[in-house]
Every structure is written in C-alpha cells, then in structure tokens.
C-alpha cells in the first residue's frame, strides 16, 4: 500500500529516472569494454538532455515545505540525510574497489580523503543534493529573489565551466534544475493534476515533445560513441537548457499517466526505493559485466547492456528485500537515529528514496 504521505506520480516519475540513470551507466560501461554501440545507447541518447535534470527538478518540488524550518532541523533533513548515505557508500565502494579488489590501501586512503571535497563516482548525485539544499537555504536566508538566482544559475549551466573542482562543475551544471523545481513546483503539480484525467491529450502532447526532442538530439552533427554521445542541435546551450526543463516536466506528466495503471506499480515501487538502487547498483554492474565478458557467452553490446541493466536494478532490490526480511543491515538504506542532529527527528521511514520522497517523508 502507498503511504498517505507520498504522491504516486512522483515516485513513478522517479522510477523512470532511476531506470534511465542506470541504463546510461549500463550502456556506457558495457561500451567501454566491448568498444561497440548497442541499441540502449540510442535510447539513452534520446534522454541525454533531461536524464539527470529530471532527478534534480523533482528533488526541488517539495523544498518549499521544508525550507523555512529552523536551520538545525533543515540541515538534518536536507543535508545530513544525504551526506550520511554518501559517506557510508563511498566507504563501501572505495573499500571494495581499491582496498580489496586492487589491494591498494594507500590508494584507498587517498580516494577516501579526496571524496570529502570531490564527489566520488556515481555518488556525486547524493553529494550535490546536500550542497544544493544548503545553497537554497542560504539564498532563502539572505532573501535573494528567484528572479536573480535562476538567471545566474541558468547562465552557469549554459556556460558549462570545467574547473578543477568536480563539485563546482556539477553545481554549475545542475543547480538551476533543482531551483527551478522549487520555484515551479505549483505549476508542475497543477499540470500533472490537469493531465491525469485527460490521458489522450497528455499522450498527444508527450508524443509531440518526444518527436521534437528526438529530432533535435539526432539532428546532423550528432555522434554516438561507446562511452557518451555528441548531440546535434540539442547541444546548443540555450536549447539544451530548454530541452532539459521540458523533458523533466514531460517525465513528470508521463509519471502522472503511468501511475494510474496498476500494472505500473512496480515502477512506482522502484521510484519510492530509488535510493536502494542508486547507491548499490554499480557493484553488481561491474561484477556481472566482467563475468559475462569473461565467459564469452554474451558479447553483443546491445544485449549485454540490457542484461547489465536488469542485473544492476534487480540486485539492489533483492539485497534490500533480504535485509528487510532478516532485520539486519537496514542502516545501508535508512538513516539510523544516531545519524540525526535534530532531536525532534522522526525514526527513519520504512523505505528511503531519492530525491523528492526524502523530502516528503520529512514533512512530519
């Protein structure tokens, strides 16, 4: 059963997002080792403008409900919450990859130290959510109006600086979507509410968006590579920004439509538990891809990418269900009481999720 504190369409949209994120890593990770391009490369190529912006936009949708809380409680919910999972899974990932598999304790200590100031691996998303939450609170504290914040953030996104700091680079690339989600939340909620009872009209609008997005991404000049792609006209910074926001909103509308179907309950559940998948998918991904290539049984880039995608999503879910059943290890996916800095913090909800659901569950 759904929690009354949750909105099914939000979780469904996040389910779509986590599938796209894992798909990107599955396709590019496989392409890196096979040197080829598979059909999933083209699927993820279509989603390039909005794949990560959608996650950040959703994470900002519920910010207005928590941003005016006292600093201590806000920091507990919007900063410490994410840093707990970042630190925990950075230690696990670096310890396994560098400390155990590579047998390089010196390198492990170096990477652990660098992870404090440079977001580590795929966990950069969780790191940046904490940074974005802090930045938004500071803008609120100093009463900086949205009409100043958004144009500056949009200019940074279009400029796309490449400094030595990965954190600064990612801040410039994605903060605008987080803040736009915060500011545009009432419009997004009204749009989804309006389209849900009008499925045919919503589907027609989504079709038009998909055609336009696809034509601009795959217009002359695009280049598909084993690891990454170069978009066509969609690469022009102002157009890229526009397609990112449009695609993020489109996935919200699509989430609203899909959430009305009982057959899509699995996608809603996946979005509700997106944290489970996001923090843990890279380990089974690397192990399975390596084993599959070593066996020689599955070498086609497209089919191997699909298999890697399925294993990468299913494995963390199986681990979560096992932990839930045995009753030990939930600290991997739920923040324990000792990791709160606010004494009024509620006990962790039965299922943690990224990103908006975490804000939803903190409304009490």
C-alpha positions as CSV (number, residue, x, y, z in Angstrom):
1,X,0.0,0.0,0.0
2,X,1.1,3.5,-0.7
3,X,1.9,5.8,2.2
4,X,-0.6,8.7,2.5
5,X,2.4,11.0,2.7
6,X,3.5,10.1,-0.8
7,X,2.3,11.1,-4.2
8,X,2.3,8.0,-6.6
9,X,3.1,10.1,-9.7
10,X,6.2,11.5,-8.1
11,X,7.5,8.0,-7.3
12,X,6.6,6.8,-10.8
13,X,8.5,9.7,-12.4
14,X,11.5,8.9,-10.1
15,X,11.2,5.2,-11.2
16,X,11.5,6.3,-14.8
17,X,14.5,8.5,-13.8
18,X,16.4,5.7,-12.0
19,X,15.9,3.3,-14.9
20,X,17.4,5.9,-17.3
21,X,20.3,6.7,-15.0
22,X,21.2,3.0,-14.5
23,X,20.6,2.5,-18.3
24,X,23.2,5.1,-19.1
25,X,25.8,3.6,-16.9
26,X,25.0,0.1,-18.1
27,X,25.3,1.1,-21.8
28,X,28.4,3.2,-21.4
29,X,30.1,0.8,-19.0
30,X,29.5,-2.1,-21.5
31,X,30.5,0.0,-24.5
32,X,33.8,0.9,-22.8
33,X,34.8,-2.8,-22.6
34,X,33.3,-4.0,-25.9
35,X,34.2,-0.9,-27.9
36,X,30.8,-1.1,-29.6
37,X,27.5,0.7,-29.6
38,X,24.2,-1.0,-28.8
39,X,20.5,-0.1,-29.0
40,X,20.4,1.1,-25.4
41,X,23.0,3.7,-26.4
42,X,20.3,5.3,-28.7
43,X,17.6,5.1,-26.0
44,X,19.8,6.9,-23.5
45,X,21.0,9.3,-26.2
46,X,17.4,10.4,-26.6
47,X,17.3,11.1,-22.9
48,X,20.6,12.9,-22.7
49,X,19.1,16.4,-22.3
50,X,16.8,15.6,-19.4
51,X,18.1,12.4,-17.8
52,X,19.8,14.0,-14.7
53,X,17.9,17.4,-14.8
54,X,14.7,15.5,-14.1
55,X,16.0,13.9,-10.9
56,X,17.2,17.3,-9.6
57,X,14.0,19.1,-10.6
58,X,11.9,16.5,-8.7
59,X,14.1,16.9,-5.7
60,X,13.3,20.6,-5.6
61,X,9.5,20.1,-5.9
62,X,8.9,19.7,-2.1
63,X,11.6,22.1,-1.0
64,X,9.1,24.9,-0.2
65,X,7.6,22.7,2.5
66,X,10.8,22.4,4.5
67,X,13.0,25.4,3.5
68,X,11.6,27.7,6.2
69,X,12.2,25.3,9.1
70,X,14.8,26.2,11.7
71,X,18.4,25.7,10.5
72,X,19.1,22.7,12.6
73,X,16.1,20.7,11.5
74,X,16.5,21.8,7.9
75,X,20.2,20.8,7.8
76,X,19.3,17.4,9.4
77,X,16.7,16.7,6.7
78,X,18.2,18.2,3.6
79,X,22.0,18.0,4.2
80,X,22.9,15.4,6.8
81,X,20.4,13.0,5.4
82,X,22.2,12.8,2.1
83,X,25.7,13.1,3.5
84,X,25.1,10.0,5.6
85,X,24.4,7.8,2.6
86,X,27.2,9.5,0.6
87,X,29.8,8.8,3.3
88,X,28.6,5.3,4.0
89,X,28.5,4.1,0.4
90,X,31.7,6.0,-0.5
91,X,33.5,4.0,2.2
92,X,31.9,0.7,0.9
93,X,32.6,1.4,-2.7
94,X,36.2,2.6,-2.3
95,X,36.9,-0.1,0.2
96,X,35.8,-2.8,-2.1
97,X,37.2,-1.4,-5.3
98,X,40.5,0.0,-4.2
99,X,41.2,-1.6,-0.8
100,X,40.1,-5.2,-1.6
101,X,40.0,-5.8,-5.4
102,X,43.0,-3.6,-6.2
103,X,44.8,-4.3,-2.9
104,X,46.0,-0.8,-2.7
105,X,45.4,0.5,0.9
106,X,47.4,3.7,0.2
107,X,45.2,4.4,-2.8
108,X,42.1,3.6,-0.8
109,X,43.0,6.2,1.9
110,X,43.8,8.8,-0.8
111,X,40.5,8.3,-2.5
112,X,38.6,8.4,0.8
113,X,40.3,11.7,1.6
114,X,39.6,13.1,-1.8
115,X,35.9,12.0,-1.6
116,X,35.4,14.7,1.1
117,X,36.0,17.5,-1.4
118,X,35.4,15.8,-4.7
119,X,32.2,13.8,-5.2
120,X,33.1,10.2,-5.7
121,X,31.8,8.2,-8.7
122,X,28.1,7.8,-9.2
123,X,27.6,9.1,-5.6
124,X,28.1,12.6,-6.8
125,X,24.4,13.0,-7.2
126,X,23.8,12.5,-3.4
127,X,26.7,14.8,-2.6
128,X,25.3,17.5,-4.7
129,X,21.8,17.2,-3.3
130,X,23.3,18.1,0.1
131,X,25.2,21.1,-1.5
132,X,22.0,22.2,-3.3
133,X,19.9,22.0,-0.2
134,X,22.5,24.2,1.7
135,X,22.7,26.7,-1.2
136,X,18.9,27.1,-1.4
137,X,18.7,27.7,2.3
138,X,21.3,30.4,2.2
139,X,19.6,32.1,-0.7
140,X,16.4,32.0,1.3
141,X,18.1,33.2,4.5
142,X,19.5,36.3,2.7
143,X,16.3,36.8,0.8
144,X,17.8,36.6,-2.7
145,X,14.8,36.6,-5.1
146,X,14.3,33.8,-7.6
147,X,14.4,36.2,-10.5
148,X,18.1,36.8,-9.6
149,X,19.0,33.2,-8.7
150,X,17.5,31.4,-11.7
151,X,19.1,33.6,-14.5
152,X,22.5,33.3,-12.8
153,X,22.1,29.6,-12.4
154,X,20.9,29.2,-16.0
155,X,23.9,31.2,-17.2
156,X,26.2,28.9,-15.3
157,X,24.5,25.9,-16.8
158,X,24.9,27.2,-20.4
159,X,28.5,28.3,-19.7
160,X,29.3,24.8,-18.5
161,X,32.7,25.6,-16.9
162,X,35.2,22.8,-16.4
163,X,37.2,23.9,-13.3
164,X,39.5,21.6,-11.4
165,X,36.7,21.1,-8.8
166,X,34.2,18.4,-9.9
167,X,31.8,19.7,-7.2
168,X,31.9,23.2,-8.8
169,X,31.4,21.8,-12.2
170,X,28.3,19.8,-11.2
171,X,26.9,22.7,-9.3
172,X,27.1,24.8,-12.4
173,X,25.5,22.1,-14.5
174,X,22.6,21.1,-12.3
175,X,21.7,23.7,-9.6
176,X,19.4,25.5,-11.9
177,X,17.1,22.5,-12.3
178,X,16.9,22.0,-8.5
179,X,16.0,25.6,-8.0
180,X,13.5,25.6,-10.9
181,X,11.8,22.6,-9.4
182,X,11.5,24.6,-6.1
183,X,10.1,27.7,-7.9
184,X,7.9,25.9,-10.5
185,X,6.5,23.3,-8.1
186,X,3.0,24.8,-8.0
187,X,2.9,24.8,-11.8
188,X,4.2,21.3,-12.1
189,X,1.7,19.9,-9.6
190,X,-1.2,21.7,-11.4
191,X,0.0,20.4,-14.8
192,X,0.1,16.8,-13.7
193,X,-3.2,17.1,-11.9
194,X,-4.8,18.6,-15.0
195,X,-3.3,16.0,-17.4
196,X,-4.1,12.8,-15.4
197,X,-7.9,12.9,-16.2
198,X,-7.1,13.8,-19.8
199,X,-4.8,10.9,-20.9
200,X,-5.4,11.2,-24.6
201,X,-4.5,14.9,-24.6
202,X,-1.5,14.3,-22.4
203,X,-0.3,11.4,-24.6
204,X,-0.6,13.6,-27.7
205,X,1.5,16.3,-26.0
206,X,4.1,13.8,-24.9
207,X,4.3,12.5,-28.5
208,X,4.9,15.9,-29.9
209,X,7.6,16.6,-27.2
210,X,9.3,13.2,-27.9
211,X,9.4,13.9,-31.7
212,X,10.9,17.3,-31.2
213,X,13.4,16.2,-28.6
214,X,14.5,13.2,-30.7
215,X,14.8,15.3,-33.9
216,X,17.0,17.9,-32.1
217,X,19.2,15.3,-30.4
218,X,19.7,13.2,-33.5
219,X,19.9,16.2,-35.9
220,X,23.0,16.5,-38.2
221,X,26.2,16.7,-36.1
222,X,25.3,14.0,-33.6
223,X,27.8,11.3,-32.9
224,X,27.2,8.1,-30.9
225,X,30.2,6.6,-29.2
226,X,30.8,3.6,-27.0
227,X,31.1,5.9,-24.0
228,X,28.9,9.0,-24.4
229,X,27.4,10.9,-27.3
230,X,27.6,14.2,-29.0
231,X,24.1,15.7,-29.6
232,X,23.1,17.6,-32.7
233,X,21.3,20.9,-32.5
234,X,20.3,20.0,-28.9
235,X,23.9,20.6,-27.9
236,X,23.5,24.4,-28.4
237,X,23.5,25.6,-24.7
238,X,20.2,27.6,-24.7
239,X,18.4,24.8,-26.5
240,X,20.0,22.2,-24.3
241,X,18.7,24.0,-21.2
242,X,15.2,24.4,-22.7
243,X,15.1,20.7,-23.6
244,X,16.3,19.7,-20.1
245,X,13.4,21.6,-18.4
246,X,10.9,20.4,-21.0
247,X,12.0,16.8,-20.7
248,X,11.9,16.9,-16.9
249,X,8.4,18.3,-16.9
250,X,7.4,15.7,-19.6
251,X,8.6,12.9,-17.4
252,X,6.5,14.3,-14.5
253,X,3.4,14.2,-16.8
254,X,4.3,10.7,-18.0
255,X,4.7,9.6,-14.4
256,X,1.2,11.0,-13.7
257,X,-0.2,9.0,-16.5
258,X,1.6,5.7,-15.7
259,X,0.8,6.0,-12.0
260,X,-2.9,5.4,-12.9
261,X,-2.2,1.9,-14.2
262,X,-2.0,-1.0,-11.7
263,X,0.5,-2.7,-14.0
264,X,3.0,0.1,-13.3
265,X,3.0,-0.4,-9.6
266,X,6.5,-1.9,-9.9
267,X,7.8,1.3,-11.4
268,X,6.2,3.3,-8.6
269,X,7.8,1.0,-6.0
270,X,11.2,1.3,-7.7
271,X,10.9,5.1,-7.6
272,X,9.9,5.0,-3.9
273,X,13.0,3.0,-3.3
274,X,15.3,4.7,-5.7
275,X,17.9,5.3,-3.1
276,X,18.3,1.5,-2.7
277,X,19.1,1.2,-6.4
278,X,21.2,4.3,-6.8
279,X,23.7,3.7,-4.0
280,X,24.2,0.0,-4.7
281,X,23.9,-0.7,-8.5
282,X,27.5,-0.2,-9.5
283,X,28.9,-3.2,-7.6
284,X,26.7,-5.9,-9.3
285,X,27.0,-4.0,-12.6
286,X,30.8,-4.3,-12.6
287,X,30.8,-7.9,-11.4
288,X,28.2,-9.2,-13.8
289,X,29.7,-7.3,-16.8
290,X,33.1,-8.7,-16.1
291,X,31.8,-12.2,-15.6
292,X,29.7,-12.1,-18.8
293,X,32.6,-10.9,-20.9
294,X,35.0,-13.4,-19.4
295,X,32.6,-16.3,-20.1
296,X,32.2,-15.3,-23.8
297,X,28.5,-16.2,-23.6
298,X,27.2,-12.7,-24.1
299,X,29.3,-10.3,-26.2
300,X,26.8,-8.3,-28.2
301,X,26.9,-4.8,-26.9
302,X,23.2,-4.2,-27.0
303,X,22.1,-7.5,-25.4
304,X,24.9,-7.3,-22.8
305,X,23.9,-3.7,-21.9
306,X,20.3,-4.9,-21.4
307,X,21.4,-7.8,-19.2
308,X,23.7,-5.5,-17.2
309,X,20.8,-3.0,-16.8
310,X,18.5,-5.7,-15.4
311,X,21.1,-7.2,-13.1
312,X,22.0,-3.7,-11.8
313,X,18.4,-2.8,-10.9
314,X,17.3,-6.2,-9.6
315,X,20.3,-7.0,-7.4
316,X,20.0,-4.0,-5.1
317,X,16.2,-4.7,-4.8
318,X,16.9,-8.3,-3.8
319,X,19.5,-7.2,-1.3
320,X,17.1,-4.7,0.2
321,X,14.3,-7.3,0.5
322,X,16.7,-9.8,2.1
323,X,17.9,-7.2,4.6
324,X,14.3,-6.3,5.3
325,X,13.4,-9.9,5.9
326,X,16.4,-10.7,8.2
327,X,16.1,-7.4,10.1
328,X,19.8,-6.6,10.0
329,X,21.6,-4.1,7.7
330,X,18.9,-1.5,7.2
331,X,21.4,1.2,8.1
332,X,22.6,0.7,4.5
333,X,19.3,2.2,3.1
334,X,17.8,4.0,6.1
335,X,19.4,6.6,8.3
336,X,19.6,5.4,11.9
337,X,18.6,7.5,14.8
338,X,22.3,8.2,15.8
339,X,22.9,9.9,12.4
340,X,20.4,12.7,13.2
341,X,21.5,16.0,14.5
342,X,17.9,17.1,15.3
343,X,16.4,15.6,18.4
344,X,12.9,16.0,17.1
345,X,13.8,13.9,14.0
346,X,11.4,11.0,13.4
347,X,12.6,7.5,13.1
348,X,13.6,6.6,9.5
349,X,10.7,5.7,7.3
350,X,10.3,2.0,6.2
351,X,11.7,2.9,2.8
352,X,14.2,5.7,2.0
353,X,14.1,7.2,-1.5
354,X,15.8,9.8,-3.7
355,X,15.3,12.6,-4.0
356,X,11.8,14.1,-3.6
357,X,10.5,11.3,-1.5
358,X,13.0,12.0,1.2
359,X,11.6,15.5,1.5
360,X,8.1,14.1,1.5
361,X,8.8,11.7,4.3
362,X,10.3,14.6,6.4
363,X,7.1,16.7,6.4
364,X,6.0,15.4,9.8
